[in-house]
Short mmCIF file of N, CA and C in Angstrom, two decimals:
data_model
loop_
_atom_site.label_atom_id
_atom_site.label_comp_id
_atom_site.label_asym_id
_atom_site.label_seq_id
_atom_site.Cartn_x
_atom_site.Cartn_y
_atom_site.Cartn_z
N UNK A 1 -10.71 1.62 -27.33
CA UNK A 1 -12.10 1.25 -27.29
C UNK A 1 -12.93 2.32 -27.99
N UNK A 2 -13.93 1.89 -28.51
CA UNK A 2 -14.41 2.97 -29.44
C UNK A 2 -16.26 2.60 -28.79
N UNK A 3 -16.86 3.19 -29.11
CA UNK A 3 -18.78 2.79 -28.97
C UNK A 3 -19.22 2.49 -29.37
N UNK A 4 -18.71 3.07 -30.89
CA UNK A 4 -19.19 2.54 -32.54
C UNK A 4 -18.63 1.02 -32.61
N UNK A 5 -17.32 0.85 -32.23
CA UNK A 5 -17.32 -0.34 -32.74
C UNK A 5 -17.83 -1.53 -31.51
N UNK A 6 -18.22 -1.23 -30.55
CA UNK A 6 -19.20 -1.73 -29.25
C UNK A 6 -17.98 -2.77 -28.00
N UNK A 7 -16.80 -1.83 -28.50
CA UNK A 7 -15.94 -3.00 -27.57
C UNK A 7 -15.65 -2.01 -26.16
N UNK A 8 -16.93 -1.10 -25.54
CA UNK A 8 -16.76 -0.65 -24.13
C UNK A 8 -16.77 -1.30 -23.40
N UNK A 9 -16.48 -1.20 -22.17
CA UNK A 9 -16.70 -1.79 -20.97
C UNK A 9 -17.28 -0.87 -19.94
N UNK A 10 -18.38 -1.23 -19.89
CA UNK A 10 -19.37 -0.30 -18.67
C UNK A 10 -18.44 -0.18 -17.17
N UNK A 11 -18.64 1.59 -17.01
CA UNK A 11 -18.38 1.06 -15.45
C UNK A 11 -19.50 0.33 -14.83
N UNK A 12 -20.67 0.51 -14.84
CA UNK A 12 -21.48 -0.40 -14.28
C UNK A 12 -21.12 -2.20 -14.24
N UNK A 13 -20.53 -2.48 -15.66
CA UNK A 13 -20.01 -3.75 -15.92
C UNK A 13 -18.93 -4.23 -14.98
N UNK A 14 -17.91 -3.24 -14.71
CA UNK A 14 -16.82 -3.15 -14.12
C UNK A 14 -17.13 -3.54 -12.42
N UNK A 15 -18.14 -2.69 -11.90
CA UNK A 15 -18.24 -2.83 -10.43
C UNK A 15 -19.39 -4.17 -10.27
N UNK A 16 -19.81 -4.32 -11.38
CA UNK A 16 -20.75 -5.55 -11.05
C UNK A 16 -19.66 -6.90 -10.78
N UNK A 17 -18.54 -7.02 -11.92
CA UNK A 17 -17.82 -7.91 -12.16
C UNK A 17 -16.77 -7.73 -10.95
N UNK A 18 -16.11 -6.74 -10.90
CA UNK A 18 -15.09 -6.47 -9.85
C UNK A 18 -14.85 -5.77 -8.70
N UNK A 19 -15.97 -5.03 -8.51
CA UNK A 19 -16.10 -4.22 -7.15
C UNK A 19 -15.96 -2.98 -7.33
N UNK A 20 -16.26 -1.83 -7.12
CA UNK A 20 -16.50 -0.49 -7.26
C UNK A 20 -14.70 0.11 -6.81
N UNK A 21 -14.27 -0.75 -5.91
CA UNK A 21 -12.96 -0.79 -5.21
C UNK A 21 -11.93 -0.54 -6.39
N UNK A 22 -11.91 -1.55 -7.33
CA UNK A 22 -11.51 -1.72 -8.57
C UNK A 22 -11.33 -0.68 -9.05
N UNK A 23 -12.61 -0.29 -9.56
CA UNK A 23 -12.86 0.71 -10.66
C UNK A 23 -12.14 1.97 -10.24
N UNK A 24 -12.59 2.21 -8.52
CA UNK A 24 -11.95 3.12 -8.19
C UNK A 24 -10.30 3.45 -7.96
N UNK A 25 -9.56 2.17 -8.20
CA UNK A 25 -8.21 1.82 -8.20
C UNK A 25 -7.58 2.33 -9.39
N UNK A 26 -8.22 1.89 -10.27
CA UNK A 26 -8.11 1.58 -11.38
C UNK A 26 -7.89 3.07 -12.46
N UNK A 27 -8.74 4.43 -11.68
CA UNK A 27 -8.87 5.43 -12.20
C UNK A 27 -7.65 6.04 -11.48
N UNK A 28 -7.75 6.06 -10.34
CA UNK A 28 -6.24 6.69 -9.88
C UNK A 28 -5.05 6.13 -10.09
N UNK A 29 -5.21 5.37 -11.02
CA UNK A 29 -3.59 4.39 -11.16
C UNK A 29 -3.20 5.42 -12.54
N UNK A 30 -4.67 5.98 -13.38
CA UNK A 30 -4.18 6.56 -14.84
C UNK A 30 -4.14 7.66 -14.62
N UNK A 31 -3.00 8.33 -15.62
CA UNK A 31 -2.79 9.36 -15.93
C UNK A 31 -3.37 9.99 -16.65
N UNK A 32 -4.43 10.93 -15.96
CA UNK A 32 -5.47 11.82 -16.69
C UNK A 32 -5.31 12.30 -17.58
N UNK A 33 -3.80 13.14 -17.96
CA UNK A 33 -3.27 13.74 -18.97
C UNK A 33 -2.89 13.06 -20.76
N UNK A 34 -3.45 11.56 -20.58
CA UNK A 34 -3.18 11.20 -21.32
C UNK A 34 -4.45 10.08 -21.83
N UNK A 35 -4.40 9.39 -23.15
CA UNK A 35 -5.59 8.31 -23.52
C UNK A 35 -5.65 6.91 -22.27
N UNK A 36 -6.91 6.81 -21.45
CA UNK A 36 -6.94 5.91 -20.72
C UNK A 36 -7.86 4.93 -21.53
N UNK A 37 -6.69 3.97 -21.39
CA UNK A 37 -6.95 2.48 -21.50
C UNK A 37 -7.32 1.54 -20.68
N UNK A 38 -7.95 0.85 -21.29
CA UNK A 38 -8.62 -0.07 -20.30
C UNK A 38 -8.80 -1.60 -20.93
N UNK A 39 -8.69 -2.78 -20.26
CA UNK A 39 -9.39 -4.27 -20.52
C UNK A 39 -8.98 -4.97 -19.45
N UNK A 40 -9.70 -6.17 -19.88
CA UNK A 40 -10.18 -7.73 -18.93
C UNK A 40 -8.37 -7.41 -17.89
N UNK A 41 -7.50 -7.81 -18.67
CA UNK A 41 -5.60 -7.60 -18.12
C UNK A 41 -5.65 -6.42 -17.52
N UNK A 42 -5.77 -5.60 -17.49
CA UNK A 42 -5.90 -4.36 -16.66
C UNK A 42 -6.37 -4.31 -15.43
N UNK A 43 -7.51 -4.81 -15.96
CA UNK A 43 -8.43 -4.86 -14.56
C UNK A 43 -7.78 -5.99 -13.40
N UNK A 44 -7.63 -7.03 -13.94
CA UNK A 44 -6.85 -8.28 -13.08
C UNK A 44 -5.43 -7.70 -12.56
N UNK A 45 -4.75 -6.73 -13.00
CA UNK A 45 -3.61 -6.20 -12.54
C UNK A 45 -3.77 -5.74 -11.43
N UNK A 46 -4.93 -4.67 -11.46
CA UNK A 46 -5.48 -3.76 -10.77
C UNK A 46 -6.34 -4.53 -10.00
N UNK A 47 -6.95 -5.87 -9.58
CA UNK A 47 -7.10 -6.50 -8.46
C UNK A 47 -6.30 -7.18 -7.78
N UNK A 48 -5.54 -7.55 -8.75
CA UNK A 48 -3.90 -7.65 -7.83
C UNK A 48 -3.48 -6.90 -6.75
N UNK A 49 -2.95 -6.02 -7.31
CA UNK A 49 -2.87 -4.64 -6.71
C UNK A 49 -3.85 -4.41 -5.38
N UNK A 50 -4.53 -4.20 -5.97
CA UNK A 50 -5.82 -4.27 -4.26
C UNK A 50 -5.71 -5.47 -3.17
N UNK A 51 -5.28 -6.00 -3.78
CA UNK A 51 -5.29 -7.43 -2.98
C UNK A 51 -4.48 -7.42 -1.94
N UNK A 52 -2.88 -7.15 -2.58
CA UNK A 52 -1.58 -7.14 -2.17
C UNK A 52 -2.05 -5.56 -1.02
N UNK A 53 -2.53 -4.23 -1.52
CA UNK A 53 -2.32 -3.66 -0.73
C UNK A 53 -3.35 -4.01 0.53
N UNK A 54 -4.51 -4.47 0.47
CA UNK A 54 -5.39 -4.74 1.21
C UNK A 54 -4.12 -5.71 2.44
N UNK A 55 -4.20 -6.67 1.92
CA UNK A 55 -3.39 -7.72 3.02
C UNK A 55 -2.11 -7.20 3.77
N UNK A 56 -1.32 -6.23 3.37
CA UNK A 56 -0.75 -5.59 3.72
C UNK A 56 -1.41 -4.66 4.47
N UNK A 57 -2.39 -4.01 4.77
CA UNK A 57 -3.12 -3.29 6.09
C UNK A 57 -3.48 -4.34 6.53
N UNK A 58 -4.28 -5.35 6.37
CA UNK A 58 -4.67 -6.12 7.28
C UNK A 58 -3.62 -6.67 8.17
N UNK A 59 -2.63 -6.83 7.72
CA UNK A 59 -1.76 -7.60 8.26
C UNK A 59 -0.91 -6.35 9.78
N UNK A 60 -0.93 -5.57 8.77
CA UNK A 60 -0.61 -4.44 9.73
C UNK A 60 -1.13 -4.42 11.07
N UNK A 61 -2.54 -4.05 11.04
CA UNK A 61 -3.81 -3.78 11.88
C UNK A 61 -4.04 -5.00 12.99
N UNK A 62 -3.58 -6.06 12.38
CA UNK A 62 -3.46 -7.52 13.23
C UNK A 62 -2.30 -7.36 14.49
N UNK A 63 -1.10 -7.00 14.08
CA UNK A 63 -0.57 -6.78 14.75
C UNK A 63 -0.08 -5.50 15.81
N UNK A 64 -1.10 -4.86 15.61
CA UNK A 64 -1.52 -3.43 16.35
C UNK A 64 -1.87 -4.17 17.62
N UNK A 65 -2.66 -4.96 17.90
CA UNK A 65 -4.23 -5.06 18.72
C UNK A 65 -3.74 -4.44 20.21
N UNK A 66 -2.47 -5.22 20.26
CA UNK A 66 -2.00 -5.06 21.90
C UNK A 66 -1.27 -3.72 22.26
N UNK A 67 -1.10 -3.47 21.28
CA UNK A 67 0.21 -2.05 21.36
C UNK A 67 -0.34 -0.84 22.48
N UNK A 68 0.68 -0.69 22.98
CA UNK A 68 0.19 0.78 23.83
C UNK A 68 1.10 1.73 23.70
N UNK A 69 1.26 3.04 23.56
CA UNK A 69 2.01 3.73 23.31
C UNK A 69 2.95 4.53 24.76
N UNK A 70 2.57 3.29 25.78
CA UNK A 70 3.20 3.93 27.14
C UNK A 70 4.73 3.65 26.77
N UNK A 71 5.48 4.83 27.18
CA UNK A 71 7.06 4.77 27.11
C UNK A 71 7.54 4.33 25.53
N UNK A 72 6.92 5.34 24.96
CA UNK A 72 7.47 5.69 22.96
C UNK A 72 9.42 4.82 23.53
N UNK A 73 9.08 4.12 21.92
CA UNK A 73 10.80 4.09 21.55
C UNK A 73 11.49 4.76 21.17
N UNK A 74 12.55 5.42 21.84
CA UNK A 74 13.11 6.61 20.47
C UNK A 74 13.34 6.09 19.16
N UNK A 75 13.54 6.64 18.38
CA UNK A 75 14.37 6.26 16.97
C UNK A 75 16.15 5.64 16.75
N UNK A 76 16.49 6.45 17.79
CA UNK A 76 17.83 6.03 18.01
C UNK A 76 18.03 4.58 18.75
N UNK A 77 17.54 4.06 19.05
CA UNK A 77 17.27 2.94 19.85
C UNK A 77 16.35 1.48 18.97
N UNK A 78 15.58 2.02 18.19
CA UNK A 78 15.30 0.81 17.78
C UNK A 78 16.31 -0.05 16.82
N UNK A 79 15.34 -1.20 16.29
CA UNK A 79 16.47 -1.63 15.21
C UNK A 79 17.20 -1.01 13.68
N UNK A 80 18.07 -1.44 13.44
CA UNK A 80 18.45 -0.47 12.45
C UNK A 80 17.23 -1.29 11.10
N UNK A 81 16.42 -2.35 11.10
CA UNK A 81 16.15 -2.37 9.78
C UNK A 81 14.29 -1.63 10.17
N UNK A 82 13.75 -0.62 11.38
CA UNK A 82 13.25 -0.16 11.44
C UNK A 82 13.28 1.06 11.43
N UNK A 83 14.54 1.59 11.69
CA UNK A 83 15.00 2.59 11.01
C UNK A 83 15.16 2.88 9.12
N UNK A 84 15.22 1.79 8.66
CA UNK A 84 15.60 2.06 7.66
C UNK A 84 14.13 2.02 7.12
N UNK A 85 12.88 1.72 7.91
CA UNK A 85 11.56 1.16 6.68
C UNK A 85 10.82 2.50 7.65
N UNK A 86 11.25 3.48 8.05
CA UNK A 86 10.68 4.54 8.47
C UNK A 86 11.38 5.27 8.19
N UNK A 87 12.63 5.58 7.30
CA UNK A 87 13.21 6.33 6.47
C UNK A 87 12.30 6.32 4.98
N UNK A 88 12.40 4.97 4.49
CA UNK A 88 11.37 4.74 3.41
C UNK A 88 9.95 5.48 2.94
N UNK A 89 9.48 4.95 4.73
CA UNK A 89 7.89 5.81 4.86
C UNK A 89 7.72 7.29 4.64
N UNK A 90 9.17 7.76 4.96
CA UNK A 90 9.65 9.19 5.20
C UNK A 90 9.75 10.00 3.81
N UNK A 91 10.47 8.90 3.13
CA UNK A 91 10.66 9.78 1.72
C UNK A 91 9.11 8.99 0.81
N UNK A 92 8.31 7.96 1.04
CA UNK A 92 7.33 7.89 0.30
C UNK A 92 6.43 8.98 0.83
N UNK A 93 6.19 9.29 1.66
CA UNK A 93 5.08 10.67 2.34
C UNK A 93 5.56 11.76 1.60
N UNK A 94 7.14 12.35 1.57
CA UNK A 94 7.67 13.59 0.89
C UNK A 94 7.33 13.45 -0.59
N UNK A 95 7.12 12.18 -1.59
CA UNK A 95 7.19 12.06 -2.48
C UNK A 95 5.55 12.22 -2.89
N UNK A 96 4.60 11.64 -2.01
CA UNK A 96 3.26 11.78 -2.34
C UNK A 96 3.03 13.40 -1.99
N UNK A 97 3.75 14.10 -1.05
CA UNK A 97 3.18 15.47 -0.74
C UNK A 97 3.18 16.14 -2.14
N UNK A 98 4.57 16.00 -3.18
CA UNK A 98 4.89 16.49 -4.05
C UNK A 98 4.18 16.07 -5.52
N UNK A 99 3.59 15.10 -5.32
CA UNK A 99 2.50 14.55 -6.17
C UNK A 99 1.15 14.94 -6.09
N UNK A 100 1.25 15.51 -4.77
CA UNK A 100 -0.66 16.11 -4.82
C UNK A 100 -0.15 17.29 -5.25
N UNK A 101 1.23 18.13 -5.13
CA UNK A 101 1.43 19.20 -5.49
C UNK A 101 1.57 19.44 -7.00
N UNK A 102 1.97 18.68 -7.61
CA UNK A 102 1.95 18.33 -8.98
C UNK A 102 0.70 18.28 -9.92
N UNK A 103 -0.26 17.67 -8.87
CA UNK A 103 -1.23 17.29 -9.61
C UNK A 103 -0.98 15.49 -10.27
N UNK A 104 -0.34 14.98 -9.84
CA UNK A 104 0.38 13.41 -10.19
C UNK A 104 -0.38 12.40 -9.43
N UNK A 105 -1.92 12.26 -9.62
CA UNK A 105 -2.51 11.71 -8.91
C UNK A 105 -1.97 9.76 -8.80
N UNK A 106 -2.27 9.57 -10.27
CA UNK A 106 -2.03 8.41 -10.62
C UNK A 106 -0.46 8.33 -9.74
N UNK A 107 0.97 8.75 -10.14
CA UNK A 107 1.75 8.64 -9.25
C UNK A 107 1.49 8.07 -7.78
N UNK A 108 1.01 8.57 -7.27
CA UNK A 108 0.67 8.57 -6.03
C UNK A 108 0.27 7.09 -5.69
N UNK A 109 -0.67 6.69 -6.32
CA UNK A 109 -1.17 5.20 -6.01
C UNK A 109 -0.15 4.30 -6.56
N UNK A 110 0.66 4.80 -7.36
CA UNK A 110 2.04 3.42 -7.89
C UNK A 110 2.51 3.30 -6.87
N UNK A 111 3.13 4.38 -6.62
CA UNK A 111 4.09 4.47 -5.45
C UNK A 111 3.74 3.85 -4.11
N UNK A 112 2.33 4.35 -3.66
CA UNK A 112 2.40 3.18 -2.71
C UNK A 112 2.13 2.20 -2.65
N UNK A 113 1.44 1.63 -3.65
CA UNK A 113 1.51 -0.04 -4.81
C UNK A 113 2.88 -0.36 -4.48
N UNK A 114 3.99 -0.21 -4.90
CA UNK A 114 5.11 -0.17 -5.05
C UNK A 114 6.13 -0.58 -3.56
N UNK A 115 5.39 0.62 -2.68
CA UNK A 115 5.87 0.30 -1.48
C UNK A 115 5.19 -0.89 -0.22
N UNK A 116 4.15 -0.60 -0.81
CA UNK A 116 3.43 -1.71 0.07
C UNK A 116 4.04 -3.54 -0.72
N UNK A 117 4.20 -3.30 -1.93
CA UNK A 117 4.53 -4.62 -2.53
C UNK A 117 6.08 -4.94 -2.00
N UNK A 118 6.98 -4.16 -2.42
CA UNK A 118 8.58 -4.29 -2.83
C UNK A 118 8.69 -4.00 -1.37
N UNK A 119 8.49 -3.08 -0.61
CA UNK A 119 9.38 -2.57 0.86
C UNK A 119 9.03 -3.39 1.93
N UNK A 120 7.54 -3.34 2.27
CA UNK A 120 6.33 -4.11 2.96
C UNK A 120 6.22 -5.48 2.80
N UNK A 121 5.93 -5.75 1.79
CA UNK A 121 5.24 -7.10 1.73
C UNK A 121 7.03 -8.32 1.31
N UNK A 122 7.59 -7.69 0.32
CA UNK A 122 8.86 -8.20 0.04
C UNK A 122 10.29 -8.30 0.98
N UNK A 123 10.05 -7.46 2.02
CA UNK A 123 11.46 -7.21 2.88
C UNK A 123 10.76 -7.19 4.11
N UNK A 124 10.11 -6.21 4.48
CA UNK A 124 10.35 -5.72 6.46
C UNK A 124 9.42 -6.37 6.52
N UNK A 125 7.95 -6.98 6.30
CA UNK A 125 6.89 -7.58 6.90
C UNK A 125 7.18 -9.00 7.40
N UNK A 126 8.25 -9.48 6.70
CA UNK A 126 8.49 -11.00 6.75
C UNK A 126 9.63 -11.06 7.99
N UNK A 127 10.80 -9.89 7.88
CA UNK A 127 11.78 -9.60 8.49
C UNK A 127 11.14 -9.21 10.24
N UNK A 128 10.05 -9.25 10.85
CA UNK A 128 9.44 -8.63 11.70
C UNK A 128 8.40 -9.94 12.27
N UNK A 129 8.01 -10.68 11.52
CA UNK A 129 7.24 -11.73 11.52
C UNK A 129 7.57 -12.34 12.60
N UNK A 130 8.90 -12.91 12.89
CA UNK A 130 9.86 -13.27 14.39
C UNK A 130 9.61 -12.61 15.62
N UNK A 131 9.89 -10.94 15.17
CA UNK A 131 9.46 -10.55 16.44
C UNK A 131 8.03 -10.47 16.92
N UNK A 132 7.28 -10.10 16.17
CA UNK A 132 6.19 -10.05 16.71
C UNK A 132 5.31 -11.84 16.80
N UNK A 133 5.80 -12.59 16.61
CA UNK A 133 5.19 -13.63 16.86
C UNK A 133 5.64 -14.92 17.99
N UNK A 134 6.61 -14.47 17.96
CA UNK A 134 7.99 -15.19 18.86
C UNK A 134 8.17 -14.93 19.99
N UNK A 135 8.69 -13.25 19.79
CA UNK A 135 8.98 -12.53 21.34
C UNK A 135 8.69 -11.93 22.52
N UNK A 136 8.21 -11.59 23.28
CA UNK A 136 7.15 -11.23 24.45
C UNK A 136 6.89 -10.00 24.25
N UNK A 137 5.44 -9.65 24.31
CA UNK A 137 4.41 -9.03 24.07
C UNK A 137 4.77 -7.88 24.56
N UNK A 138 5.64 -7.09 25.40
CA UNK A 138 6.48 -6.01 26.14
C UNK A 138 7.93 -5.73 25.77
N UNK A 139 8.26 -6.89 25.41
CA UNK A 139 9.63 -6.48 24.64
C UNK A 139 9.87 -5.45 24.42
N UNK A 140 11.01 -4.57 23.51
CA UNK A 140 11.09 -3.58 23.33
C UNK A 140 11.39 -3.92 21.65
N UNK A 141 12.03 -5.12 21.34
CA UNK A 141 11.61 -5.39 20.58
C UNK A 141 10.67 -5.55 19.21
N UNK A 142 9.51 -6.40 20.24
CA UNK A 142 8.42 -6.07 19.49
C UNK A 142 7.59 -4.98 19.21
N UNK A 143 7.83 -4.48 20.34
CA UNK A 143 7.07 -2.61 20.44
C UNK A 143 7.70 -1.86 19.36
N UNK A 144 8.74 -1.91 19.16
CA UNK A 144 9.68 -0.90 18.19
C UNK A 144 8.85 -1.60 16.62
N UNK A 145 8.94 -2.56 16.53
CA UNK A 145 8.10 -3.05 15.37
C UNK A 145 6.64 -2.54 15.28
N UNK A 146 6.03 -2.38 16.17
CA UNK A 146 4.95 -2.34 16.30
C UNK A 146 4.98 -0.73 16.22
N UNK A 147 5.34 -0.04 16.35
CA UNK A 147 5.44 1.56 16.18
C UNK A 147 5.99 1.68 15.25
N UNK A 148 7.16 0.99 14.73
CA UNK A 148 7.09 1.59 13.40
C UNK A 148 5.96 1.64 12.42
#
């Protein structure tokens, strides 16, 4: 994009059209260190992206409401595919620590783009859907889901 040749795109344009949310997505997705690009496809990626991670907290947060944290599950005890998506969480946290350490901002937001899409939204959210909708509200079951 150049000025001279008039093919910018205002951020003002940007948050009018797509939400400030966007824009702000949109800057931490690039890599500072290098020429940031931008258009119309970009931006739609990058509300994608918001979308998918948005519904993925919401969805989360929905199924919080009842939870109480009387009598924690150990780890050793829950299911093994909650074990395995709190191993995940485990090495995406070690991986973002090492990205603020880096300076790898943009990193940081793929990755949990990435995990909220592929781990979250593609495998354990759907895999959990049973228990928490199915099985009684005390279960141990559902609690172990619900803490993870």
């Amino acid at each position: 994009m150049s000025k001279s040749l008039g093919n910018v795109i205002s951020p003002q344009d940007i948050i009018k059209e797509k939400g400030s949310d966007i824009l702000r997505l949109w800057i931490a997705n690039t890599d500072y260190t290098k020429e940031m690009t931008i258009s119309d496809e970009i931006l739609t990626r990058t509300s994608e992206s918001y979308r998918r991670i948005r519904n993925t907290i919401k969805f989360l947060l929905s199924n919080i409401n009842d939870y109480t944290s009387d009598g924690q599950i150990q780890t050793e005890d829950m299911p093994l595919v909650d074990k395995w998506i709190l191993n995940e969480t485990q090495n995406l946290q070690d991986r973002v620590t090492r990205y603020y350490e880096e300076f790898k901002f943009h990193q940081i937001t793929q990755d949990i783009q990435n995990f909220c899409t592929i781990y979250l939204g593609g495998y354990y959210l759907d895999i959990i859907k049973d228990r928490l909708y199915t099985v009684k509200t005390d279960s141990m079951s559902r609690r172990s889901c619900q803490e993870t």
